Coordinates of C-alpha atoms (C1' of nucleotides) in Angstrom, one line a residue:
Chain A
X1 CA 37.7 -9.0 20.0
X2 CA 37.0 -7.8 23.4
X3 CA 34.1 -9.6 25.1
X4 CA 33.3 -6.9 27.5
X5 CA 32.0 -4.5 24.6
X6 CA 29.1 -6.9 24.6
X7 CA 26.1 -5.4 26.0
X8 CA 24.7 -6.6 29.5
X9 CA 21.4 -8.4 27.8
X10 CA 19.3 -8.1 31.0
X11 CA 16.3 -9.6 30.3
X12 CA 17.1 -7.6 26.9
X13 CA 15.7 -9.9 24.3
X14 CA 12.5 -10.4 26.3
X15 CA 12.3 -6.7 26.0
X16 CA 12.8 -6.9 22.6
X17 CA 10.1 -9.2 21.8
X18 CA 7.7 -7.5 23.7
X19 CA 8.4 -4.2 21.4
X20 CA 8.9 -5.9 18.6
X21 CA 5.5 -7.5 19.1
X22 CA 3.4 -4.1 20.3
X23 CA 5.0 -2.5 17.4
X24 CA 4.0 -5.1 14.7
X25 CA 0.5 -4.7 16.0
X26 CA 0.3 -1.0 15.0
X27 CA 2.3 -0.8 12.0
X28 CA 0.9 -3.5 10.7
X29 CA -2.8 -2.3 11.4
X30 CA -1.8 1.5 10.9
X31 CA 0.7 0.9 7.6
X32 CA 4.3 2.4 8.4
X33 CA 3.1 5.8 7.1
X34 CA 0.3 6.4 9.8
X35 CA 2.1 4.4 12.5
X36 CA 4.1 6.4 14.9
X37 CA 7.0 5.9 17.2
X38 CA 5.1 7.9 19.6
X39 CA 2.1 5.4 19.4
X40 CA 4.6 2.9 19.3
X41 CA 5.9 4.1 22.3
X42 CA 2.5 5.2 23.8
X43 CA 1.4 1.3 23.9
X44 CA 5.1 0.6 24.8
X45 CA 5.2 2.1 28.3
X46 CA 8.7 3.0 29.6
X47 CA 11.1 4.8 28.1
X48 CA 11.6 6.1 24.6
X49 CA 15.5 5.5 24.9
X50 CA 14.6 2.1 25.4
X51 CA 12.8 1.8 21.9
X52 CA 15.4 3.4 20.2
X53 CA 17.9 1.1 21.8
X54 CA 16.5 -1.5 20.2
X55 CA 15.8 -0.2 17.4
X56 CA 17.9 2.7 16.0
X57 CA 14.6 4.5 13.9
X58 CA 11.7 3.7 12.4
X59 CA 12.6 2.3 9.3
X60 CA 14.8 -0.2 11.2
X61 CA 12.1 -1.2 13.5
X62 CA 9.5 -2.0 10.3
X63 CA 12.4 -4.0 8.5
X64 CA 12.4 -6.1 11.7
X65 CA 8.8 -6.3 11.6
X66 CA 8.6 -7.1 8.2
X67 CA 11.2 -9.6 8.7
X68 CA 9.9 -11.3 11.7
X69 CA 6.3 -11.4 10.3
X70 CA 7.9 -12.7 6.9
X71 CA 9.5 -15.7 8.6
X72 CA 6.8 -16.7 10.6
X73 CA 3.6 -16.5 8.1
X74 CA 5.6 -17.5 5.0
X75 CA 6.6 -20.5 6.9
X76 CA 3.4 -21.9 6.6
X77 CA 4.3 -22.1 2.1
X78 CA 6.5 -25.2 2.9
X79 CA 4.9 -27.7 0.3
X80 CA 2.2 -30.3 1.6
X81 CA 3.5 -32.2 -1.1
X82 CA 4.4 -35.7 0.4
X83 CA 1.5 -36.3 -1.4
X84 CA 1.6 -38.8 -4.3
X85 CA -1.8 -37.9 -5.8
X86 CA -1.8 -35.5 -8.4
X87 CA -5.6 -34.0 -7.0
X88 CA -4.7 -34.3 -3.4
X89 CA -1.0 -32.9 -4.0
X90 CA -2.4 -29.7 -6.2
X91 CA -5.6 -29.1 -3.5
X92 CA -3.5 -29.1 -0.3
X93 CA -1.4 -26.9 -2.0
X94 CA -3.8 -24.6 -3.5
X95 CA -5.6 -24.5 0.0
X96 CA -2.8 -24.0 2.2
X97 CA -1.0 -21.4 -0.1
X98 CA -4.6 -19.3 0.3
X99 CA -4.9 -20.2 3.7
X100 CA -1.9 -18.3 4.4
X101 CA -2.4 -15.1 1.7
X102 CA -5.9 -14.7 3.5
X103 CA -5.0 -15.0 6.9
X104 CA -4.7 -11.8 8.7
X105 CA -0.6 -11.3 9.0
X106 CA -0.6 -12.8 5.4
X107 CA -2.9 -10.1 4.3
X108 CA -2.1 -7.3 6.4
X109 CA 2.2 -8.1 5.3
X110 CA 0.9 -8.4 1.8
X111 CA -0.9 -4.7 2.0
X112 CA 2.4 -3.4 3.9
X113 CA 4.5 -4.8 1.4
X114 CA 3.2 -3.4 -1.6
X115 CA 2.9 -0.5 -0.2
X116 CA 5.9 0.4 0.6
X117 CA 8.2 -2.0 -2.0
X118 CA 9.1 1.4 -3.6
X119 CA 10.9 2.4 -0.5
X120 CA 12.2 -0.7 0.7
X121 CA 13.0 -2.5 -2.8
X122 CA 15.6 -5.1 -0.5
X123 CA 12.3 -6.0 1.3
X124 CA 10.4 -6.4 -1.2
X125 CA 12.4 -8.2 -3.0
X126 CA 13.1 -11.1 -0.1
X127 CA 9.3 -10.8 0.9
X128 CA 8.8 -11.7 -2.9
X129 CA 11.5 -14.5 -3.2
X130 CA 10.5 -16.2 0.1
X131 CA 6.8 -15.7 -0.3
X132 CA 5.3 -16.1 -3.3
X133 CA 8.3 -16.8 -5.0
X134 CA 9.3 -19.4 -3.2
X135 CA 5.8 -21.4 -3.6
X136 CA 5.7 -20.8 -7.3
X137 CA 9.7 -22.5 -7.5
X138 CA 8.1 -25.5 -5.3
X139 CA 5.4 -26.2 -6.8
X140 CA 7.4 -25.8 -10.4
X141 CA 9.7 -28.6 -8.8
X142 CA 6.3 -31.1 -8.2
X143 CA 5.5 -30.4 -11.7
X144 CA 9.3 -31.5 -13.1
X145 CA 9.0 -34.5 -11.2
X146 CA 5.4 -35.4 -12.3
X147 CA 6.1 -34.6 -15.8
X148 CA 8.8 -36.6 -15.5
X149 CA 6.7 -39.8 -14.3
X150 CA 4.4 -38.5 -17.2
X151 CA 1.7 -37.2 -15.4
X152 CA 0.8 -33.5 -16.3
X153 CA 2.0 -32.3 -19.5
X154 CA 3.1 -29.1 -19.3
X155 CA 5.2 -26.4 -21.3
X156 CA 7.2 -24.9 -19.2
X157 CA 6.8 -25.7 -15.5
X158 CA 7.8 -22.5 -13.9
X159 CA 5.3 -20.7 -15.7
X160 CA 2.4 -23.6 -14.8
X161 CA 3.0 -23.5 -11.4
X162 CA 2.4 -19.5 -11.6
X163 CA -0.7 -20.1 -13.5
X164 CA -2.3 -22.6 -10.9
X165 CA -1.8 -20.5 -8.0
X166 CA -2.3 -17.2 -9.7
X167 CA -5.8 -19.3 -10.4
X168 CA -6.3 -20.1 -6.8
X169 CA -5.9 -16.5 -5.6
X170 CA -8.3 -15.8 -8.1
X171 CA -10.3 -12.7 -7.5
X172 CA -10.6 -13.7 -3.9
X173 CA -7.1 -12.5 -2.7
X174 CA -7.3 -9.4 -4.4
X175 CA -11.1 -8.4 -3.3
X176 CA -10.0 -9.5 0.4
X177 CA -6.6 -7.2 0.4
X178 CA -9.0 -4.5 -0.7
X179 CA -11.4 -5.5 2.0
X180 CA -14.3 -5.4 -0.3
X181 CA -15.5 -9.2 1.0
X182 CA -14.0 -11.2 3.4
X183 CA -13.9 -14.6 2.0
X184 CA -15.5 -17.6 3.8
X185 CA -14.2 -21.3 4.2
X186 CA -16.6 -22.5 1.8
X187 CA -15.5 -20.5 -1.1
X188 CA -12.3 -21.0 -0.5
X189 CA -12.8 -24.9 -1.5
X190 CA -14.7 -24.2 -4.1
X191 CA -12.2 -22.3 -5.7
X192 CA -9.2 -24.0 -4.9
X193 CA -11.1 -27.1 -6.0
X194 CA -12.2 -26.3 -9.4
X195 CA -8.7 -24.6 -10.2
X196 CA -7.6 -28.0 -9.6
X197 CA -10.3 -29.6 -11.8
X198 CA -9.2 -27.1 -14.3
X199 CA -5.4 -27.5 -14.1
X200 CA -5.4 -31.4 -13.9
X201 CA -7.9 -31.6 -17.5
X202 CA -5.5 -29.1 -19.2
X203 CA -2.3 -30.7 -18.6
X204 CA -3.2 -34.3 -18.7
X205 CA -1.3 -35.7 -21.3
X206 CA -3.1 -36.6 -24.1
X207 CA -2.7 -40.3 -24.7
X208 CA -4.4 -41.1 -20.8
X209 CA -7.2 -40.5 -19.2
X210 CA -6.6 -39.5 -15.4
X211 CA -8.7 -41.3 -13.1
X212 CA -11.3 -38.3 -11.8
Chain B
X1 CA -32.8 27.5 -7.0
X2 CA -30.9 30.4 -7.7
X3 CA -28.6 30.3 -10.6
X4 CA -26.4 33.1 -9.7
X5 CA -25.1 31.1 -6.6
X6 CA -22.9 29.3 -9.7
X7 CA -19.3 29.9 -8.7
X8 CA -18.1 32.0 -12.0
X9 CA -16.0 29.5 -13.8
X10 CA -13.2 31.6 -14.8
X11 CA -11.0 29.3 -16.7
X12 CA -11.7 27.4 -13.8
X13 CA -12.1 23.9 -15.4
X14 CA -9.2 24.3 -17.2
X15 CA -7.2 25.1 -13.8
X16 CA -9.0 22.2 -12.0
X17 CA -7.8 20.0 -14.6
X18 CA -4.5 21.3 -14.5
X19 CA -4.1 20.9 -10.7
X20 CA -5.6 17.3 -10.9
X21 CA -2.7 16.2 -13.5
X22 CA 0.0 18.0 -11.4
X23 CA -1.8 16.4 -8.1
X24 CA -2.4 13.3 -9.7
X25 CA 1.6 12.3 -10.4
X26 CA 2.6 13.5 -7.0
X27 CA 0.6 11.6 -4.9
X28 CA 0.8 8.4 -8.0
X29 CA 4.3 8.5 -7.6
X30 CA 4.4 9.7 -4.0
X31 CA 1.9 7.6 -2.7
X32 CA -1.2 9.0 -0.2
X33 CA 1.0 9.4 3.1
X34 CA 4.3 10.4 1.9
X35 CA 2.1 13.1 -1.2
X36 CA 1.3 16.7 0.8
X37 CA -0.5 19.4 -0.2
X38 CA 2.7 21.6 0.1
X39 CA 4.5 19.6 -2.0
X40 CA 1.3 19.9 -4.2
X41 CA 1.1 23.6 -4.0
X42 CA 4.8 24.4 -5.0
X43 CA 4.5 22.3 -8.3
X44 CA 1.2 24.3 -9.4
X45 CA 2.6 27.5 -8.3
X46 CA -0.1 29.9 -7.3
X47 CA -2.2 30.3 -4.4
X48 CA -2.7 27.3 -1.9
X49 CA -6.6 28.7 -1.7
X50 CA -6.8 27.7 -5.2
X51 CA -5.6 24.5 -4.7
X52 CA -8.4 24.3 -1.8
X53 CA -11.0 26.0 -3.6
X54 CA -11.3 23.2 -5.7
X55 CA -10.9 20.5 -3.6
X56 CA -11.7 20.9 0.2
X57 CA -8.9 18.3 1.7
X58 CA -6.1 16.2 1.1
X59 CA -8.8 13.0 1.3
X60 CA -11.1 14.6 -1.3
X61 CA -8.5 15.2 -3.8
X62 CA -7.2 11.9 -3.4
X63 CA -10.4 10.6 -4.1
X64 CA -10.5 12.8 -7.4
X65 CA -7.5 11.1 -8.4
X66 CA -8.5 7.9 -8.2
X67 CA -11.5 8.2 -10.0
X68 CA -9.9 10.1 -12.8
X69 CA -7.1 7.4 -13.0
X70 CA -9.8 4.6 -12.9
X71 CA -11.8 5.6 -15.3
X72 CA -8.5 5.9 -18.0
X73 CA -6.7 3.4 -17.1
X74 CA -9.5 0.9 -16.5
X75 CA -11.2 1.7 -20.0
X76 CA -9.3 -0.5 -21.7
X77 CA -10.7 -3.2 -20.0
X78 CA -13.5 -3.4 -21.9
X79 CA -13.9 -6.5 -23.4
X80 CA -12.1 -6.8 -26.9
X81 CA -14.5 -10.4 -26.9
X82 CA -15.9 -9.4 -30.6
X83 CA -13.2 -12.2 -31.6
X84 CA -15.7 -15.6 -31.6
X85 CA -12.4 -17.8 -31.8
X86 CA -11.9 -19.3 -28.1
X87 CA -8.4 -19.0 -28.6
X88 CA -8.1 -15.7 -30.2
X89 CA -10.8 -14.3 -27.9
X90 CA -9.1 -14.9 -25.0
X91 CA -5.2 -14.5 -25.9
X92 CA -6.8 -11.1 -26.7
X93 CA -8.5 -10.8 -23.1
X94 CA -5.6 -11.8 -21.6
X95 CA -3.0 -9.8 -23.2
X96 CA -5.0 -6.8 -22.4
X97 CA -5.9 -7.5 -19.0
X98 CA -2.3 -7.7 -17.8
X99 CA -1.3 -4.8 -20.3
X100 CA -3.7 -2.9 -18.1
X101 CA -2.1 -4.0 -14.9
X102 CA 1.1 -3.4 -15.7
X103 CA 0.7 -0.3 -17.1
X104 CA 2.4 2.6 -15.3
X105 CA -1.2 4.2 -14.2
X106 CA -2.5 0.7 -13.6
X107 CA 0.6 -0.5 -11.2
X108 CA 0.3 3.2 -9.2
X109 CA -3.4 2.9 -8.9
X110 CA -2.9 -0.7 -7.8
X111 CA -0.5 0.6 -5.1
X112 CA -2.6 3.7 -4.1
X113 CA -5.5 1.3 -4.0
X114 CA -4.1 -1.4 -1.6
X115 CA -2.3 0.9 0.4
X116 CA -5.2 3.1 1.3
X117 CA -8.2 0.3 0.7
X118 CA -9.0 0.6 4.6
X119 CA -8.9 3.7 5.1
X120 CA -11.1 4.4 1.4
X121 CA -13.8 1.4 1.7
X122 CA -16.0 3.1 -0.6
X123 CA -13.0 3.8 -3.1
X124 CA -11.7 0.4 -2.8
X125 CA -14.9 -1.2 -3.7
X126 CA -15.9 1.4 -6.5
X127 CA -11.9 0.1 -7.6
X128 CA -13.0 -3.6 -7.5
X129 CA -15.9 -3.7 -9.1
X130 CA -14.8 -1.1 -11.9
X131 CA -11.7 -2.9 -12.3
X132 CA -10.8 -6.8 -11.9
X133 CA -14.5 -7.4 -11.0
X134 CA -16.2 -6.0 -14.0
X135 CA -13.1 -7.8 -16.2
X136 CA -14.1 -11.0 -14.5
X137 CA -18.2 -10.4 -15.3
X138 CA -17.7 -9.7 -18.7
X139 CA -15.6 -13.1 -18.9
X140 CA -18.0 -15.1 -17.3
X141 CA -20.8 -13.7 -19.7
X142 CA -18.2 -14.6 -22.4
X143 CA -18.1 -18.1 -20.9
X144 CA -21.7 -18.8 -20.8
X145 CA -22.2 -17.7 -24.0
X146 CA -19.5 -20.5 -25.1
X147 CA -20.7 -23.1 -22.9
X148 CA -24.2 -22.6 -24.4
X149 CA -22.7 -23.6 -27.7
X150 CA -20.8 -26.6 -26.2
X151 CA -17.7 -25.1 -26.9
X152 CA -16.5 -24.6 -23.6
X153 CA -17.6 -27.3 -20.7
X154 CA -16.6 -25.0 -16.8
X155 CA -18.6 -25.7 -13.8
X156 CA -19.2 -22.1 -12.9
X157 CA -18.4 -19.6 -15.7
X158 CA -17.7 -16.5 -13.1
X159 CA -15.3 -18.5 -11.2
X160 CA -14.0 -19.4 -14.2
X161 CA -13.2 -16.1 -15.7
X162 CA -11.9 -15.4 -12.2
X163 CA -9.0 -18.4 -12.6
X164 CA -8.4 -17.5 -15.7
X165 CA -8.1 -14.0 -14.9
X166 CA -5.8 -15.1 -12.3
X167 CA -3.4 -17.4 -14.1
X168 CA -2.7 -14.5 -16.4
X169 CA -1.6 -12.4 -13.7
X170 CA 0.3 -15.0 -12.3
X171 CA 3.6 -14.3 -10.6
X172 CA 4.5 -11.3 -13.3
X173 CA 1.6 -8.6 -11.5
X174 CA 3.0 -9.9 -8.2
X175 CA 6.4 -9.0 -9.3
X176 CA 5.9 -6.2 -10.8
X177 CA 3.6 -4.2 -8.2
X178 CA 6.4 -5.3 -5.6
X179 CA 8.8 -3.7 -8.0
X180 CA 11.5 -7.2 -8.3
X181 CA 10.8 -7.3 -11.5
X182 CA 9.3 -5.6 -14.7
X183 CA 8.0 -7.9 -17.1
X184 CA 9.3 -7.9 -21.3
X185 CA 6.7 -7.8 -23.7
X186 CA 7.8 -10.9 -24.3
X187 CA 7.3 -12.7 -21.2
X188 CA 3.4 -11.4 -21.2
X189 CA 3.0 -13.1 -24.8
X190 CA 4.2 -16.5 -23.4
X191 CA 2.9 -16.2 -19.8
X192 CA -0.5 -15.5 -21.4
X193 CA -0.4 -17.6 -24.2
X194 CA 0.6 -21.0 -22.0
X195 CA -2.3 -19.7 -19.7
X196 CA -5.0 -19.7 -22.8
X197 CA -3.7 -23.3 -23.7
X198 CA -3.7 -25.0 -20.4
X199 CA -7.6 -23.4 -20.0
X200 CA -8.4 -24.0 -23.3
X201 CA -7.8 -27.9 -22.7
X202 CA -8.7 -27.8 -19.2
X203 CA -12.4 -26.7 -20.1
X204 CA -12.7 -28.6 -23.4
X205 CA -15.8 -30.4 -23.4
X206 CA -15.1 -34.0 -23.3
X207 CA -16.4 -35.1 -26.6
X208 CA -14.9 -33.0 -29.1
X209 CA -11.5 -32.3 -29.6
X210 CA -10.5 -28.8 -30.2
X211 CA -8.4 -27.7 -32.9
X212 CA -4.7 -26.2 -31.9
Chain C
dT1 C1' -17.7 49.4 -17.2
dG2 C1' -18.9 47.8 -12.6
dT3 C1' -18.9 43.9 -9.4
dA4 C1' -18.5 39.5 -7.4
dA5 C1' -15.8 35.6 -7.5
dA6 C1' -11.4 33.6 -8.1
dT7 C1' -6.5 34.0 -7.8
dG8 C1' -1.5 35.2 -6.3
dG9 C1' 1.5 35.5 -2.6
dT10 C1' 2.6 35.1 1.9
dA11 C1' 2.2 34.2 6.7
dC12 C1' 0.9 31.3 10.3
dG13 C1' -1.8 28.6 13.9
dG14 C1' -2.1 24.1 15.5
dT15 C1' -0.7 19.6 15.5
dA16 C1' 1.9 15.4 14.8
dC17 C1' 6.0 13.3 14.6
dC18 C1' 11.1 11.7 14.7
dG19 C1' 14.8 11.4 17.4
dT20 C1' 17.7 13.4 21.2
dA21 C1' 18.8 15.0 25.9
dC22 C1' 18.8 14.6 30.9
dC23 C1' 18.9 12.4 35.1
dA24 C1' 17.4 9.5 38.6
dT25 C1' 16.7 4.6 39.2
dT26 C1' 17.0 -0.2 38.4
dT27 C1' 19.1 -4.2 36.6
dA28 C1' 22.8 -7.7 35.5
dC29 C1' 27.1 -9.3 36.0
dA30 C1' 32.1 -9.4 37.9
Chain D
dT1 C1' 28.8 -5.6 46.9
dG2 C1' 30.4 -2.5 43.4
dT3 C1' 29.9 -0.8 38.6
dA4 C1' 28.6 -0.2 33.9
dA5 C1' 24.8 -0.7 31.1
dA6 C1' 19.9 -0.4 30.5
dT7 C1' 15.6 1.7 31.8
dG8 C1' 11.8 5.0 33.3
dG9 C1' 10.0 9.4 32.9
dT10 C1' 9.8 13.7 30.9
dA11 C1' 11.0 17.5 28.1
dC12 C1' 12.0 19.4 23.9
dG13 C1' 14.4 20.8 19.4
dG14 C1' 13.6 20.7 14.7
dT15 C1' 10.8 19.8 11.0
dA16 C1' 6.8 18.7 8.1
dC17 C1' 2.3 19.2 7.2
dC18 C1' -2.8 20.5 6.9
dG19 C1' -5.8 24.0 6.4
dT20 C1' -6.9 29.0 7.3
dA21 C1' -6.3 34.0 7.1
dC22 C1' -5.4 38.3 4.8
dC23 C1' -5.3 41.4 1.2
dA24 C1' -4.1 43.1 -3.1
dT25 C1' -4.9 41.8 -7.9
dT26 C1' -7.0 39.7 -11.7
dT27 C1' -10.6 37.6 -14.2
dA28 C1' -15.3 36.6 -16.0
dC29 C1' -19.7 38.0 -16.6
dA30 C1' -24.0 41.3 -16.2

DNA sequence: TGTAAATGGTACGGTACCGTACCATTTACA
DNA sequence: TGTAAATGGTACGGTACCGTACCATTTACA
């Protein structure tokens, strides 16, 4: 109604993103439980009204984070599927969905997220739907269209797509969130590449032989 | 040396036990940084010096925990591989696997063991290797076994145990850890039972065809 | 039965942390 | 240039929490 309620922005969303991007660093290194505002703050500089004028408390200011860091790694999922060849199509995938679990904001949102889904369910459920999710439902779309041309042979295609990158992440993901072994380049083709191998013999459809 | 420097035992296994089973669904439920010792105490009742007679800090008891959890909940992973039917043999592995995961203790510890993996290196590890990566050895041994009949034909047996490991997990562990979704019985059959055919044909040595 | 260890019950020291309170100062916009 | 909003800097109220301190009481074992 009345424009003048608006708030002056001064250089406000600069200040904004500075906070926002000092505060991802800790909570995301820290966890929210062992993340403080006062470290927050601490790193900050300034005033503490001026971190809780952006951001009312802390759970506010870790659903930003979460959001922000969501947006931005998750992007990355958009399907490298322009990609006509079967092989090609499933390895880019493959690669770039574990590219982006093992980097460090995929990993670091992935341990954040799990951690605290109990507490934040809405988060976790929109970090689900556009993360992992949201691959799955692509890649279950390439399937339809390939089984369609008569290329893969699969049951159900939802589940399929689950199965091939549940197979990619392998043991890898898991052993990296729990920072027992840090995975290197190498092994991540390797995987990815027989997962493909795998995937592309058990789904071809029976009558042809896909060219290897 | 000297035996009379053994703390009398009272009842006192019986009350450590108790206190780890009270201990053990607070900070399970809780999770490490939101579980304190308070909370802890009130539910035993008693003396807090009781509580810290038996275990010295917060960190200590948590590790007490996890090791008790692990070693029940991750039991049942041992290998139910007397089955010498591919098929059969792994539907079984694969039904139980995920059974484990999803599993009320198995989905906490999951939690309590990404959460706090940095800040527990050596529990994470001991977690790994007792868990997913001793479930993935006994695979690959499975494998190897197969593939020295011919009956199975997989470029590296412990990376495949590891995919097929992961395909069974698929999105529904994902889900369920984040707390979106909690799986039907009936959705493990099928997601574990599409995963065992898709491997099944995917690793078929090219020669032979294998019976449905 | 006597004794040392463990327990019950309670209090509390020390610290960390969230969020608010002030007030002087600086900024952005009319 | 005047004014309202935002900021800097600091203090602090209220609470939660870890671990310790006491001391009377109970238990287990010699």
């Amino acid at each position: 109604m009345n424009t003048a309620l608006e708030p002056h922005p001064r250089k406000g969303s600069e200040r904004r993103e500075a906070i926002l991007v000092t505060a991802t660093e800790v909570f995301l290194s820290e966890g929210y439980g062992r993340a403080s505002m006062d470290q927050v703050h601490a790193k900050i500089g300034g005033s503490k009204r001026t971190l809780y004028n952006h951001f009312p408390n802390k759970e506010a200011l870790f659903e930003a984070i979460v959001t922000a860091v969501s947006s931005r790694a998750l992007a990355a999922l958009e399907p490298p599927l322009g990609e006509d060849n079967l092989r090609k199509a499933l390895f880019k995938m493959g690669e770039n969905y574990l590219g982006v679990l093992l980097s460090p904001d995929g990993l670091a949102l992935y341990r954040a997220m799990i951690s605290e889904a109990l507490h934040f369910p809405d988060l976790a459920r929109t970090f689900f739907e556009r993360g992992p999710g949201r691959a799955s439902h692509y890649l279950a779309d390439f399937f339809r269209e390939q089984k369609a041309k008569g290329v893969v042979d699969v049951a159900d295609p939802q589940i399929a797509a689950q199965h091939f990158l549940g197979a990619v992440r392998g043991d890898v993901h898991l052993a990296a969130a729990l920072g027992v072994r840090k995975p290197s380049k190498q092994l991540v083709k390797m995987t990815v590449s027989q997962a493909v191998d795998t995937f592309i013999r058990g789904t071809a459809p029976a009558s042809s032989e896909v060219e290897t």
